[in-house]
Coordinates of N, CA and C in Angstrom, one line a residue:
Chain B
X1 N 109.8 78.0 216.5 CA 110.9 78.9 216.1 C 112.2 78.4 216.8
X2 N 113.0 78.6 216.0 CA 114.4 78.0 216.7 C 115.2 79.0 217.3
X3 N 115.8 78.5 218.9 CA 116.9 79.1 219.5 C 117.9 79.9 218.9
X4 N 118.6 80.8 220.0 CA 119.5 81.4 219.4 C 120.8 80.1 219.5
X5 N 121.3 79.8 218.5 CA 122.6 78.7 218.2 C 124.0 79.4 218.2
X6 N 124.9 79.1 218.9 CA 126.1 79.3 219.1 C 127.3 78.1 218.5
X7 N 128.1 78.2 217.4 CA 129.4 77.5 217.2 C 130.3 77.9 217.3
X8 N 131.5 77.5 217.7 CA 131.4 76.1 218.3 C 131.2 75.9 219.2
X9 N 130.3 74.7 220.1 CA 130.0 74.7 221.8 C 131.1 74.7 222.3
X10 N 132.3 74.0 222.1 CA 133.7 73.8 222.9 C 134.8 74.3 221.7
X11 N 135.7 74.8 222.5 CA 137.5 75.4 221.8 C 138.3 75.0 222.6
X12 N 138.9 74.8 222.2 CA 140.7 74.8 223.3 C 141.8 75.2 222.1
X13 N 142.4 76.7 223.0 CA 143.2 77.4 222.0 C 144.5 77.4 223.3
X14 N 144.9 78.0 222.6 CA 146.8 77.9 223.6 C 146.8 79.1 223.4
X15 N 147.7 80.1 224.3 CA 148.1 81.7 225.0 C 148.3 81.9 223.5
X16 N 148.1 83.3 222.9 CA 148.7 83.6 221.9 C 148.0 83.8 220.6
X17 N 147.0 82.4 220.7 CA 146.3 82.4 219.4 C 145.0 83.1 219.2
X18 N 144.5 83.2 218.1 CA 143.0 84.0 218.5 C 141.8 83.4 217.6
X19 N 140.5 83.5 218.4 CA 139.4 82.4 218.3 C 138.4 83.5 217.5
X20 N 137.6 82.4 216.8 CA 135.9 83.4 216.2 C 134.8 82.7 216.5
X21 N 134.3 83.1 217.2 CA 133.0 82.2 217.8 C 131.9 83.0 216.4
X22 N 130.4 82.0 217.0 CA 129.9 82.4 216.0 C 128.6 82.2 216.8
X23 N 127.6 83.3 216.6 CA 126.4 82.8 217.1 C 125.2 83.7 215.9
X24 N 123.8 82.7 215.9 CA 123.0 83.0 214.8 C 121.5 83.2 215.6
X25 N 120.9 84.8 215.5 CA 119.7 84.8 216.7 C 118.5 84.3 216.4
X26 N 117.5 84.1 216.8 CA 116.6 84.1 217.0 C 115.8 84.9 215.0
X27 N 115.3 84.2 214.6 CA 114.6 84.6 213.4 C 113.7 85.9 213.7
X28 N 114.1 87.0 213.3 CA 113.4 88.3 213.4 C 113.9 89.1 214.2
X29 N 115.1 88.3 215.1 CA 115.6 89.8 216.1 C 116.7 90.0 215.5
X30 N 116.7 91.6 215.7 CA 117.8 91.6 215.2 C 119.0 92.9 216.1
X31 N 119.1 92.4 217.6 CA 119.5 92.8 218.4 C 120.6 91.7 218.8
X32 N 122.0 91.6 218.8 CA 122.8 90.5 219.7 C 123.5 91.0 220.4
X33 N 123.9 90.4 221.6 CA 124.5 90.7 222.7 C 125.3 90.0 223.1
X34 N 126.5 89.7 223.6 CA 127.6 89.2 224.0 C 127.9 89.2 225.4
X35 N 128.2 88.2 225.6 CA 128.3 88.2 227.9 C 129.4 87.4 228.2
X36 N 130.6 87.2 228.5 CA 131.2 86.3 229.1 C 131.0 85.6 230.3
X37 N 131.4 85.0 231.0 CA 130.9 83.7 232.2 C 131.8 83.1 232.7
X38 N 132.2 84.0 234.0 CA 133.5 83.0 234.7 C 132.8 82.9 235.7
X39 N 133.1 82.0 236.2 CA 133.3 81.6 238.1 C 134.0 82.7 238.9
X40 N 134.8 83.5 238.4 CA 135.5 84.5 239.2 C 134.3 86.1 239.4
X41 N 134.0 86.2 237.9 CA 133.6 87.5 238.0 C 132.0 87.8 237.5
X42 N 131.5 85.9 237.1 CA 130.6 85.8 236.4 C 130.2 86.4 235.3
X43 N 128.4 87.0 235.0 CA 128.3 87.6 233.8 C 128.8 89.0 233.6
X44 N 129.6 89.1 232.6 CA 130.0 90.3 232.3 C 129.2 90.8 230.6
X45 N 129.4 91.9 230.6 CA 128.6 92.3 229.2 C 129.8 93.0 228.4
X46 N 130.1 92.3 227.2 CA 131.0 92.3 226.2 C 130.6 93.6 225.0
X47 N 129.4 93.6 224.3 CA 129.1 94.4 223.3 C 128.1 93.7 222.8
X48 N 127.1 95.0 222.2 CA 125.8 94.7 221.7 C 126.0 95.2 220.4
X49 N 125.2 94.7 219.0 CA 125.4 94.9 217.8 C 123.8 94.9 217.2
X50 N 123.3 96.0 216.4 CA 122.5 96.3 216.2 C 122.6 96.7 214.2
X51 N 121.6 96.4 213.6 CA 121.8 96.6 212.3 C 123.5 97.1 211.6
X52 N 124.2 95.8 212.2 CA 125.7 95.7 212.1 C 126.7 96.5 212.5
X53 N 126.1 97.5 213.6 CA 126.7 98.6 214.5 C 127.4 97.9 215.4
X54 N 128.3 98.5 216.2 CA 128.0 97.9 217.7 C 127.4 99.4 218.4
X55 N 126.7 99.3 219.2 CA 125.6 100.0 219.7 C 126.2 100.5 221.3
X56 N 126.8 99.5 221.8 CA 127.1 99.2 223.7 C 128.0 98.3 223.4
X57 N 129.4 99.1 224.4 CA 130.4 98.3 224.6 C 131.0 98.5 225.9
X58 N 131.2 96.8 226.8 CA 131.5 96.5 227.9 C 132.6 97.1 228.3
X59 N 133.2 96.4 229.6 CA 134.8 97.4 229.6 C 135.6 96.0 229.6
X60 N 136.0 95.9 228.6 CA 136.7 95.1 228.0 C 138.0 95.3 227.0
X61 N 139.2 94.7 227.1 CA 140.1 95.1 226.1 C 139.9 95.0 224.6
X62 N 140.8 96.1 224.1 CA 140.1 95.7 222.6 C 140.8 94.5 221.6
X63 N 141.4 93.7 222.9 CA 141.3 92.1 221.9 C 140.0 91.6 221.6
X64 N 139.2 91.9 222.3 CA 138.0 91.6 222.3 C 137.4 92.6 221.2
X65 N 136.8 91.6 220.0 CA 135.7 92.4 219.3 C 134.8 91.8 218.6
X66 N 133.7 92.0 218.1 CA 132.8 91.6 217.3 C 131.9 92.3 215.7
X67 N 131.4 91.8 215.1 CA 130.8 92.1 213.9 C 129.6 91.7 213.9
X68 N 128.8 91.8 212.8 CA 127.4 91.5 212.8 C 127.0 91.6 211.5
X69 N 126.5 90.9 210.8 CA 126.1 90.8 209.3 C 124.6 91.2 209.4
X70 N 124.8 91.1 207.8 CA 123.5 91.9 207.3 C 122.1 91.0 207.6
X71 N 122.4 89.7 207.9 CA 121.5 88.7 208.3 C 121.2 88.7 209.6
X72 N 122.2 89.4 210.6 CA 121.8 89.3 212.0 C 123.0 88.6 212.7
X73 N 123.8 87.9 212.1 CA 124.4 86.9 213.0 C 125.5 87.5 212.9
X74 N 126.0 87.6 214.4 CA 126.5 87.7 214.7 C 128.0 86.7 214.6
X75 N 129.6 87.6 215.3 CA 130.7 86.8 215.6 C 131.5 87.8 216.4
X76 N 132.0 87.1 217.4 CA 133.3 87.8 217.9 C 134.2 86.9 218.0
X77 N 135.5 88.0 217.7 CA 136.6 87.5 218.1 C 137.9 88.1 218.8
X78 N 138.6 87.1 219.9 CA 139.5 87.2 220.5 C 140.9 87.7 220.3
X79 N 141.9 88.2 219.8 CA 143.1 87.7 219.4 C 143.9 87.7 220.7
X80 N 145.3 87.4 220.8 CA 146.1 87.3 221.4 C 145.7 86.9 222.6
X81 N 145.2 85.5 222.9 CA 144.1 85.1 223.8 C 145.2 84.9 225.3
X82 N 145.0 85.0 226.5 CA 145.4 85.0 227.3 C 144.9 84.0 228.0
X83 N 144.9 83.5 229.3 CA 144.6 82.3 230.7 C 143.6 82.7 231.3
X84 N 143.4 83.7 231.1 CA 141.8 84.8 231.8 C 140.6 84.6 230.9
X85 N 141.1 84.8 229.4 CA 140.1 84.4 228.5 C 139.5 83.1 228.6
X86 N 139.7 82.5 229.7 CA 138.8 80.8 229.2 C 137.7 81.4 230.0
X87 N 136.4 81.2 229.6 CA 134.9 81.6 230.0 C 134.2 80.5 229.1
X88 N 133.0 80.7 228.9 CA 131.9 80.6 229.0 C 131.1 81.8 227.8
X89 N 131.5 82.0 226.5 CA 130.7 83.1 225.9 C 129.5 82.7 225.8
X90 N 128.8 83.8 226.2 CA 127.6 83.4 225.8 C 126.7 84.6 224.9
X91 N 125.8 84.3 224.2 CA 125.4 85.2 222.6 C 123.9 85.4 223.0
X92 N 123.4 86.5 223.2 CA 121.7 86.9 223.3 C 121.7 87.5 222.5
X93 N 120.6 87.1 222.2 CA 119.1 87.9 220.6 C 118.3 88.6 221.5
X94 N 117.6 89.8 220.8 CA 116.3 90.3 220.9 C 115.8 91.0 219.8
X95 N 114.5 91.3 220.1 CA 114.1 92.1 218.5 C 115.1 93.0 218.5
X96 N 114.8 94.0 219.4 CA 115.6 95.6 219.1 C 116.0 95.6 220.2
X97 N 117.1 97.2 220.4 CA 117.6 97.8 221.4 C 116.6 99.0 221.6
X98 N 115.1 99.4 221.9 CA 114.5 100.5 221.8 C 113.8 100.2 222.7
X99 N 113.5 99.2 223.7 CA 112.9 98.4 224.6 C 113.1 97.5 225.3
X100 N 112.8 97.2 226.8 CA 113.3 96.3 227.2 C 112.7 95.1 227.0
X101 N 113.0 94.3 226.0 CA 112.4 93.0 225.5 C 113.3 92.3 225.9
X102 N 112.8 90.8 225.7 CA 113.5 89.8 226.5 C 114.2 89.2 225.7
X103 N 116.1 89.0 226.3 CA 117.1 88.7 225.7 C 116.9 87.1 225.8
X104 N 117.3 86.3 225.0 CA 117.2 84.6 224.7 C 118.6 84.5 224.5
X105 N 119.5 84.0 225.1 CA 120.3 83.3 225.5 C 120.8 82.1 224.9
X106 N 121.8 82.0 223.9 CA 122.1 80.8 223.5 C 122.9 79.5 224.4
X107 N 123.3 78.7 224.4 CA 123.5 78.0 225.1 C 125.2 78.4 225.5
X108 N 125.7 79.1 224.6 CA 127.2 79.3 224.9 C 128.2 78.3 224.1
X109 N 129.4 79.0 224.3 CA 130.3 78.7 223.5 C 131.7 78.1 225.0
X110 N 132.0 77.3 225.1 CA 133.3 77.1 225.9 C 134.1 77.0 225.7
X111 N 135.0 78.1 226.0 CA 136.6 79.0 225.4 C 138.0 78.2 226.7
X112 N 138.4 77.4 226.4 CA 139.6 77.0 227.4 C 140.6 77.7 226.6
X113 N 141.9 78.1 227.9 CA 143.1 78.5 226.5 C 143.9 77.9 227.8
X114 N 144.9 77.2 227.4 CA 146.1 76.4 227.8 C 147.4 77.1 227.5
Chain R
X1 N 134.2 96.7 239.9 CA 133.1 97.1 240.9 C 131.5 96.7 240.3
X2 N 131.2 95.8 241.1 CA 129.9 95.2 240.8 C 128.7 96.3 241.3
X3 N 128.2 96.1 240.3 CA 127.1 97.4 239.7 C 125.7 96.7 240.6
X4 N 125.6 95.1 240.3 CA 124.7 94.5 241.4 C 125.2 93.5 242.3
X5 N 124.9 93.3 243.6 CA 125.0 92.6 244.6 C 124.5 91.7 245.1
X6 N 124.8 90.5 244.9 CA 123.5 89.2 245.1 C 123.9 88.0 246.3
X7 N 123.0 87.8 247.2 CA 123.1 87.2 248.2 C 121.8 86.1 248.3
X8 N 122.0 85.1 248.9 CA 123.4 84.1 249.4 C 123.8 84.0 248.1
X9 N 124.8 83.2 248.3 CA 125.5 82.9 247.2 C 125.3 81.1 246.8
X10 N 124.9 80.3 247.9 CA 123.7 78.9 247.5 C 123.2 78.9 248.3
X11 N 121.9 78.5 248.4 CA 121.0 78.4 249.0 C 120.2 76.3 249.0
X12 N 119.8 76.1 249.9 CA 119.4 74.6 250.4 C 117.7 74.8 250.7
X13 N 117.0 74.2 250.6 CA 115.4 74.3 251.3 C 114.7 72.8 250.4
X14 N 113.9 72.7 251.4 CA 113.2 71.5 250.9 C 112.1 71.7 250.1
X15 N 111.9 70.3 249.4 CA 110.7 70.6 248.7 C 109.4 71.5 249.5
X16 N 108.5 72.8 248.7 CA 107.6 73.0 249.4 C 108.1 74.3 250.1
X17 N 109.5 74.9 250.6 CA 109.7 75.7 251.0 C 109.5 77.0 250.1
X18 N 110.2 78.7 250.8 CA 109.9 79.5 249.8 C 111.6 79.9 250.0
X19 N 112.6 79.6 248.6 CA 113.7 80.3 249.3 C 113.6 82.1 248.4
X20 N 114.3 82.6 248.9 CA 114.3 83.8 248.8 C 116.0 84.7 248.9
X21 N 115.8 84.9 247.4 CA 117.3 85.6 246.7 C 117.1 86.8 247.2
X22 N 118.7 87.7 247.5 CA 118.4 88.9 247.5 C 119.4 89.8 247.0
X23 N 119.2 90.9 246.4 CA 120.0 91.6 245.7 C 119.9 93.7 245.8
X24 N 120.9 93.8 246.0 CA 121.1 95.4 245.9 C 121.9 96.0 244.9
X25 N 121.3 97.2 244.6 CA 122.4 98.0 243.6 C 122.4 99.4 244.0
X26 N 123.7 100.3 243.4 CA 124.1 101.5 243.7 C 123.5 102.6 242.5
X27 N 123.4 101.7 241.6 CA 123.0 103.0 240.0 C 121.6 103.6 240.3
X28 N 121.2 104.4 240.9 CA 119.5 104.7 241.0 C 119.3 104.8 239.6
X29 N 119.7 105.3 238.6 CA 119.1 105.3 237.6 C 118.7 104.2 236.4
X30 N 119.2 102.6 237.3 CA 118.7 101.3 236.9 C 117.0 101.4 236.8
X31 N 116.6 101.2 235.7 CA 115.4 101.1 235.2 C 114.5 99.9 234.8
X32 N 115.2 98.9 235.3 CA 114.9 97.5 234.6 C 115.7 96.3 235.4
X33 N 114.8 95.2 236.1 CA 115.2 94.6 236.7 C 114.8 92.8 236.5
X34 N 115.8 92.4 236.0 CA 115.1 90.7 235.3 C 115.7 89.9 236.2
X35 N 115.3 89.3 236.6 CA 115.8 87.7 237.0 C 116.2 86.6 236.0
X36 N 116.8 85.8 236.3 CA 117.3 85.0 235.0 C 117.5 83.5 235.9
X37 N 117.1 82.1 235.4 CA 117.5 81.1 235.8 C 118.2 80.5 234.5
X38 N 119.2 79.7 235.7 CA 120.3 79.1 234.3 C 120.3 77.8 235.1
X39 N 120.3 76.3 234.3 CA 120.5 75.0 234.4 C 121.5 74.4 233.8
X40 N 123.0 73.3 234.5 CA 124.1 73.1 233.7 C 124.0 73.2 231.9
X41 N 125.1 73.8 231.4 CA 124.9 73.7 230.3 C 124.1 74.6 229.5
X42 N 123.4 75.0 229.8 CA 122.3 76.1 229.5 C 122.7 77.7 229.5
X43 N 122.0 78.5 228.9 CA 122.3 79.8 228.9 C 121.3 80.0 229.9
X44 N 120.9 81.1 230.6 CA 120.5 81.4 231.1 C 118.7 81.8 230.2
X45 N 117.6 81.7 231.5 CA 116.5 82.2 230.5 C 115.5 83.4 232.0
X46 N 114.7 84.5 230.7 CA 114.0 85.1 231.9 C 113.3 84.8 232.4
X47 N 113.3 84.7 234.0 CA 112.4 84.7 234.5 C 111.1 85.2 234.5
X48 N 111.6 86.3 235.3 CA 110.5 87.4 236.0 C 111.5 88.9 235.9
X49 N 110.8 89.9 235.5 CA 111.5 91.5 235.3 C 110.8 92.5 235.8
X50 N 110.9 93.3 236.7 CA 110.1 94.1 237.0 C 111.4 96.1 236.8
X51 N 110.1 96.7 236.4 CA 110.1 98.0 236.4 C 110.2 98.6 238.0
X52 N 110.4 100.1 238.0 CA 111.1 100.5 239.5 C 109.3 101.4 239.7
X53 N 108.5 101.1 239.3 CA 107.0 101.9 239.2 C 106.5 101.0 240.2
X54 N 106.4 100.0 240.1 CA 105.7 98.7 240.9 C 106.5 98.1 242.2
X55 N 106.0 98.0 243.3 CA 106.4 97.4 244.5 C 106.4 95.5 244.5
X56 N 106.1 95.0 243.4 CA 105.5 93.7 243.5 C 105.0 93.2 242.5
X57 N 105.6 91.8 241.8 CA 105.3 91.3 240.3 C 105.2 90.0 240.8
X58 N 103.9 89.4 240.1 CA 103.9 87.9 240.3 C 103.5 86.7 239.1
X59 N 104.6 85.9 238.9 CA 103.9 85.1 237.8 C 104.5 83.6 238.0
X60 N 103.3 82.8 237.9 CA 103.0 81.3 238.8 C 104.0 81.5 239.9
X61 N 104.6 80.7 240.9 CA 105.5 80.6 242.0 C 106.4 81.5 242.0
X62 N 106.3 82.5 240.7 CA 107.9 83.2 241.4 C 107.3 84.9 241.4
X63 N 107.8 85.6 242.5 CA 107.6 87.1 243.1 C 108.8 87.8 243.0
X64 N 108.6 88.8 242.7 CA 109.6 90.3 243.0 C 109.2 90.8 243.8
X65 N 109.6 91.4 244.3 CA 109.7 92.4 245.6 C 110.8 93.5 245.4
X66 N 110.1 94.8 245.4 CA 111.2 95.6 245.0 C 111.1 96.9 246.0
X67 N 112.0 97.2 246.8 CA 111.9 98.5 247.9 C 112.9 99.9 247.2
X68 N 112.7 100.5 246.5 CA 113.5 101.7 245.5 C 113.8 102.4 246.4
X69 N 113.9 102.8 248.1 CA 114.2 103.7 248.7 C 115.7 103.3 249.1
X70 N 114.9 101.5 249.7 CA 116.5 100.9 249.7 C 117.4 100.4 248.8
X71 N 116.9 100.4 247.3 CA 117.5 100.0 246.2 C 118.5 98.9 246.5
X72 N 117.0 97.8 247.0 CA 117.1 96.4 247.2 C 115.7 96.0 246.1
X73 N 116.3 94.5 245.7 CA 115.0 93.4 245.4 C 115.2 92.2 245.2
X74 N 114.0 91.7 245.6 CA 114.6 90.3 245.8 C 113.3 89.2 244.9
X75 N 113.9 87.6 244.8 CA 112.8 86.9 244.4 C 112.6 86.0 245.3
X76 N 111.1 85.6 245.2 CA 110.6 84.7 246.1 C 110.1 83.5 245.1
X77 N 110.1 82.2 245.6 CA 110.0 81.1 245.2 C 108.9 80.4 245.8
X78 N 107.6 80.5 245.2 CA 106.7 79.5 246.4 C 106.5 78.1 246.0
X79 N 106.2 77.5 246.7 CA 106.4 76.2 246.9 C 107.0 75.3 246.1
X80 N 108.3 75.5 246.4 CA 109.5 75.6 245.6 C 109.4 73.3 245.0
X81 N 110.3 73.1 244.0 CA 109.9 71.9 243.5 C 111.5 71.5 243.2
X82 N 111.9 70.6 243.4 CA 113.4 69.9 242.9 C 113.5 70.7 241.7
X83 N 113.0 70.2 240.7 CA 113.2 70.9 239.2 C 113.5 72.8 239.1
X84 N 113.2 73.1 240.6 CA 113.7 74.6 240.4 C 114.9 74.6 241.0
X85 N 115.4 73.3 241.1 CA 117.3 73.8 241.3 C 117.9 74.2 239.7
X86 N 118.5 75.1 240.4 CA 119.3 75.5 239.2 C 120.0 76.9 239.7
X87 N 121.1 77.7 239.3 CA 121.4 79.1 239.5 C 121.0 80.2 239.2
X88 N 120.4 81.2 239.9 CA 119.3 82.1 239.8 C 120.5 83.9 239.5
X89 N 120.1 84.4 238.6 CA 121.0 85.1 238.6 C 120.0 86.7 238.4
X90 N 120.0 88.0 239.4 CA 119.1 89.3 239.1 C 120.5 89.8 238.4
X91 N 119.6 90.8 238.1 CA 120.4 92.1 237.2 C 119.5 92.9 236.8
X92 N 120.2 93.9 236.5 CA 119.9 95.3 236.2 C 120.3 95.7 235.0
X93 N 119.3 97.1 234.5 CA 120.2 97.4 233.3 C 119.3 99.4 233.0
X94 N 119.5 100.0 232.3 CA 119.2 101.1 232.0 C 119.0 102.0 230.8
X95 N 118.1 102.2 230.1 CA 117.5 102.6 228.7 C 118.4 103.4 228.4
X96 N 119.4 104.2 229.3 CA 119.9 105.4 228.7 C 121.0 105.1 228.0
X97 N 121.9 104.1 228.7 CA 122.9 103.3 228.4 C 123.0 102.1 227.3
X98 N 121.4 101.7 227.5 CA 121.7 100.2 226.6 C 120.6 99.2 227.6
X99 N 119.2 99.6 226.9 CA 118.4 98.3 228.0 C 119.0 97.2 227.6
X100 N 119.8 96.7 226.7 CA 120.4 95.2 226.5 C 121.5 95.0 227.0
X101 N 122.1 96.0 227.8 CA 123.2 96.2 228.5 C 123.0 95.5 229.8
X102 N 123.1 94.0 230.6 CA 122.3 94.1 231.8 C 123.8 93.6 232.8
X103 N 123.7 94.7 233.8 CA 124.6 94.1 234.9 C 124.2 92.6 235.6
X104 N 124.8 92.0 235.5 CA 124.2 90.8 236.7 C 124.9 90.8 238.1
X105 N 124.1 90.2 238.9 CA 124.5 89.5 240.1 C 125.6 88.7 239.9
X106 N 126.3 88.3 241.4 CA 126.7 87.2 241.0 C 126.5 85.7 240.7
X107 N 124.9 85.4 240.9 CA 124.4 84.4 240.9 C 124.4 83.4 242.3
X108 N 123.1 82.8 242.5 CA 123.0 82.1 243.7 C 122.1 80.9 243.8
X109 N 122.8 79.9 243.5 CA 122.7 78.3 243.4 C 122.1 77.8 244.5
X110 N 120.6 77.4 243.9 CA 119.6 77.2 244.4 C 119.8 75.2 244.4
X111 N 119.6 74.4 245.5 CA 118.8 73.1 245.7 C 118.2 73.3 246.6
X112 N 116.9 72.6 245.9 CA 115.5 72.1 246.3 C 115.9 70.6 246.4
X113 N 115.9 70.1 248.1 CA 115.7 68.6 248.2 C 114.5 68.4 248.3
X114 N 114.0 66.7 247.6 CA 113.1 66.2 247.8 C 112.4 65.9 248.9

């Protein structure tokens, strides 16, 4: 069974502009989760998306947002991206939100903004 | 305000040693506690998770230890192997809120020398 896949692995955007990442879960879950990843403040929890809801959301600005299709896959996106925004997104699958089942972890997306 | 607390922050021990992560949190109502190892490049994957019912989880080399009075827990590593370098990250999270909601540690960068 294949990983959860994240595109694009690497971005480099400049202050101002705004990015859509894209991550695709795990075949059959249909739970995704969002986490950013700095060195400063490490993992943070962004928003969860459930049968195209968002279900749980981080404390985050509402530049920050995401969607979820009828297939499961997930996207968020950034606008008016700032010098704080360069992280490390990173996109987990699980079946559901009704249990604590084990989140799978895509490899991540790396967000630089110049 | 970090919801979990994780110490050291890297850790050294030689092949064969047992190092031993440690972590505290303030939410008593955290219900769910996973360990996560992450390798450059990598998302993170689960370890080991233990429930607040049980004092003690074990599966091959790696242990939880969980004290709920002191709402501390930690992992133990036995006979630890080069290949378990990598950065070891606990967290928490809680069914009421979003069990896919999970606070993390700050993480603590494990080498195992040969």
């Amino acid at each position: 069974k294949a990983g959860v896949t994240q595109t694009p692995r690497y971005l480099i955007k400049t202050r101002g502009q705004q990015v859509t990442l894209s991550c695709s879960p795990i075949s059959g879950h249909r739970s995704v989760s969002w986490y950013q990843q700095t060195p400063g403040q490490g993992l943070q929890f962004l928003f969860e998306y459930f049968s195209e809801t968002q279900r749980n959301k981080g404390n985050f600005p509402g530049r920050f947002s995401g969607r979820q299709f009828s297939n499961s896959r997930s996207e968020m996106n950034v606008s008016t991206l700032e010098l704080g925004d360069s992280a490390l997104y990173l996109c987990a699958s699980s079946p559901d939100l009704f249990d604590y089942n084990e989140q799978f972890f895509g490899p991540g997306t790396r967000l630089t903004v110049l | 305000q970090q919801q979990v607390k994780q110490s050291p922050q890297s850790l050294i021990v030689q092949k064969g040693g047992i190092p031993i992560i440690n972590c505290a949190y303030e939410n008593t109502a955290f219900d769910y506690f996973p360990w996560y190892q992450q390798f450059p490049g990598k998302g993170p994957a689960l370890l080991i998770a233990i429930r607040p019912d049980v004092s003690e989880k074990k599966e091959g080399r790696f242990t939880i230890s969980f004290n709920k009075s002191a709402k501390q827990f930690s992992l133990h590593i036995m006979d630890s192997q080069p290949g378990d370098s990598a950065t070891y990250f606990c967290a928490a999270s809680l069914y009421q809120t979003g069990a896919n909601n999970l606070f993390f540690g700050t993480g603590t960068r494990l080498t195992v020398i040969p």
